[in-house]
C-alpha positions as a Python dict, from the first residue, in 0.01 Angstrom:
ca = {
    (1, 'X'): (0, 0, 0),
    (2, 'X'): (-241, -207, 199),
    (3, 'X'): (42, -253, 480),
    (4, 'X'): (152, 102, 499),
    (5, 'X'): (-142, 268, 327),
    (6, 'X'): (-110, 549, 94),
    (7, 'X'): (122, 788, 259),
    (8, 'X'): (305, 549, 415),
    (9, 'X'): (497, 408, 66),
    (10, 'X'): (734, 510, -120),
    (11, 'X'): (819, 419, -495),
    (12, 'X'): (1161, 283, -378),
    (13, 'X'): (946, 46, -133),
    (14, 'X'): (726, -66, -440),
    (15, 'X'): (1001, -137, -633),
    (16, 'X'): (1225, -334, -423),
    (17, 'X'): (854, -559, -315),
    (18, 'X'): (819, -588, -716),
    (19, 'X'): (1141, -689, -762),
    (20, 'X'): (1271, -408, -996),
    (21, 'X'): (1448, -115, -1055),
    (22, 'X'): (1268, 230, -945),
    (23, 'X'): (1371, 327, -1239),
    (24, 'X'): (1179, 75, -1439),
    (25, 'X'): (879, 151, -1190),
    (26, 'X'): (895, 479, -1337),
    (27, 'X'): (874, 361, -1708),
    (28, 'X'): (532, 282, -1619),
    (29, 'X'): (376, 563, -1317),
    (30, 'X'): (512, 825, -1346),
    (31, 'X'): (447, 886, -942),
    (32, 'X'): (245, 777, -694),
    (33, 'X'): (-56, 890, -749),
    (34, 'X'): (-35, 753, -1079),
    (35, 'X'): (16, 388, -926),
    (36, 'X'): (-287, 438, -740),
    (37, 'X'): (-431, 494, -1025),
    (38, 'X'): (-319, 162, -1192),
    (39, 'X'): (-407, -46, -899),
    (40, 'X'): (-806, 146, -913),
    (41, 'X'): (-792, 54, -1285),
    (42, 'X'): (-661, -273, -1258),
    (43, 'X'): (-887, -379, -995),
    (44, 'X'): (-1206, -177, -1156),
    (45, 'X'): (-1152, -370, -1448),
    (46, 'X'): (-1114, -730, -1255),
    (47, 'X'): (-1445, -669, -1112),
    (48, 'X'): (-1636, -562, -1459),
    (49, 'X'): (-1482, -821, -1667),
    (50, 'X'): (-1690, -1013, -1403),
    (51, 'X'): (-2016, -774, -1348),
    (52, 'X'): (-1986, -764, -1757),
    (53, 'X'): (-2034, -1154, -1799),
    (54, 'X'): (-2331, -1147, -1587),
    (55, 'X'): (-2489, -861, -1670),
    (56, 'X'): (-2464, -1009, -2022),
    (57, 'X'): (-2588, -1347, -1958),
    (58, 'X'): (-3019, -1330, -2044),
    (59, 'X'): (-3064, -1682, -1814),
    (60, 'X'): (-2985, -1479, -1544),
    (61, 'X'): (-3279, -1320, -1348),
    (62, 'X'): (-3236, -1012, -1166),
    (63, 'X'): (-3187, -1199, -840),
    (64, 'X'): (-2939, -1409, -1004),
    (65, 'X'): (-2761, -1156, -1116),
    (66, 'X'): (-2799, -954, -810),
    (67, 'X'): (-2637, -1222, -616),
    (68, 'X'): (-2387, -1343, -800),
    (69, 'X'): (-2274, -901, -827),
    (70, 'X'): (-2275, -941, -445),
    (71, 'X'): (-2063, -1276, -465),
    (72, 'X'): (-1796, -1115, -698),
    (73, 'X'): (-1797, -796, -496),
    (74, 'X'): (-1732, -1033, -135),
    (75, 'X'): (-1467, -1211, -321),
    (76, 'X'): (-1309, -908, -489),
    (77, 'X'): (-1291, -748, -98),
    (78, 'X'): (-1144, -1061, 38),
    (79, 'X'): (-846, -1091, -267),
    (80, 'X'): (-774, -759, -212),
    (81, 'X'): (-872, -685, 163),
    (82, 'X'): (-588, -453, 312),
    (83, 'X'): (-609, -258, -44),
    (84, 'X'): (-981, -182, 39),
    (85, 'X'): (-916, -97, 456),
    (86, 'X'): (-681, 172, 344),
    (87, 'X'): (-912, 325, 67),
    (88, 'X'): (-1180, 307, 377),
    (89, 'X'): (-1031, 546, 605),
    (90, 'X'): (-906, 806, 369),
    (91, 'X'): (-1107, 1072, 216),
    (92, 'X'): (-1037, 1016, -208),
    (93, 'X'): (-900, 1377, -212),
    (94, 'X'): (-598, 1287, -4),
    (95, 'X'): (-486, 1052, -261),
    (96, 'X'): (-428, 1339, -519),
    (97, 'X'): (-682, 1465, -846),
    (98, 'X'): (-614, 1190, -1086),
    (99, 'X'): (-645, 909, -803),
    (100, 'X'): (-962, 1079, -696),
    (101, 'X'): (-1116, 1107, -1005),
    (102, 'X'): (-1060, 709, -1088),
    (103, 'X'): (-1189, 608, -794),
    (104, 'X'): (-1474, 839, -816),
    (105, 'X'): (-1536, 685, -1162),
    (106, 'X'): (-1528, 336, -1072),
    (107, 'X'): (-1763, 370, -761),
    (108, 'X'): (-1982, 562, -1015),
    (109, 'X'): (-1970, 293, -1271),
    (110, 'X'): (-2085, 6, -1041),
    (111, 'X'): (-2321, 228, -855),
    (112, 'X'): (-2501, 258, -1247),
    (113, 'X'): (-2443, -67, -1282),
    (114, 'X'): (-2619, -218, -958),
    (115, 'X'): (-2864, 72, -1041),
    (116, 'X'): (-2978, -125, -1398),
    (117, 'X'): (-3017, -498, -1218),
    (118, 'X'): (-3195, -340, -928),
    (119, 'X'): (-3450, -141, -1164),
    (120, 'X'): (-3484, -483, -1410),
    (121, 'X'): (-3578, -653, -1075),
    (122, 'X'): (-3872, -397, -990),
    (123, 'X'): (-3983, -389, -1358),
    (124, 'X'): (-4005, -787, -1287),
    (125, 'X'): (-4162, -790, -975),
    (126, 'X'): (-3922, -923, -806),
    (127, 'X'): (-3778, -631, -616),
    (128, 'X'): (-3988, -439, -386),
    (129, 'X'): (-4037, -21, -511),
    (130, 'X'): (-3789, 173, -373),
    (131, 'X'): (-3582, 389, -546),
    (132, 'X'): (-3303, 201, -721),
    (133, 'X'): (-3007, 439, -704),
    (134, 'X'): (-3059, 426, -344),
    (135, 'X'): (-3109, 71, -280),
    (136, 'X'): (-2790, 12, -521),
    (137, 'X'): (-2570, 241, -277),
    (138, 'X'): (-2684, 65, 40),
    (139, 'X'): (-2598, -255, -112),
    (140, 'X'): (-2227, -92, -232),
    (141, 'X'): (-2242, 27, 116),
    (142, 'X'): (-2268, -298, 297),
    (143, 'X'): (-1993, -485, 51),
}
């Protein structure tokens, strides 16, 4: 997908690069759409398993934790680069309602997520005021 973007593939293409049968493909995504889908959830949950372990950790200060968000988030972008250029150019609509809606989902789950650290960091004094949803979308932004 990150070679010939979204409408580019076809489930045959998957397949064969997977090494199965499009039939067994289809055991699991039903179209694709619904591989899109897998590939937001799969990668969604790679980056919370990691946002979840700091968040959790109490040690960490909000700048700690804000940078080490920002170092998963580089890292996740580099790993799966040419996955993230073709999400870039596309509006989510064009990748059908269920796609949409996950991605929508995940980008709403980190935004809340960077949200929380960013507001712990102003409660600390350690974050200039500004409003936090904000900031938290810039910083999405520039990762």
């Amino acid at each position: 997908m990150g070679e010939k973007g979204y409408h580019g593939i076809h489930l045959d293409d998957v397949a064969r690069r997977a090494g199965v049968s499009k039939g067994t493909l289809y055991l699991y995504f039903k179209d694709k759409e619904d591989l899109l889908s897998g590939l937001l959830s799969g990668i969604s949950c790679e980056y919370e398993e990691r946002f979840c372990s700091v968040q959790g950790l109490e040690k960490f200060k909000p700048l700690e934790k804000l940078r080490t968000v920002v170092d998963v988030g580089v890292a996740g972008m580099r790993k799966h680069r040419d996955f993230f250029a073709q999400l870039s150019i596309m509006k989510p609509e064009s990748y059908g309602r269920g796609a949409s809606r996950a991605l929508k989902n995940t980008f709403r789950r980190h935004l809340e997520f960077l949200t929380c650290i960013i507001k712990e960091g102003r409660e600390a004094g350690v974050f200039r005021k500004c409003d936090p949803e904000v900031a938290a979308f810039i910083l999405m932004a520039m990762i």
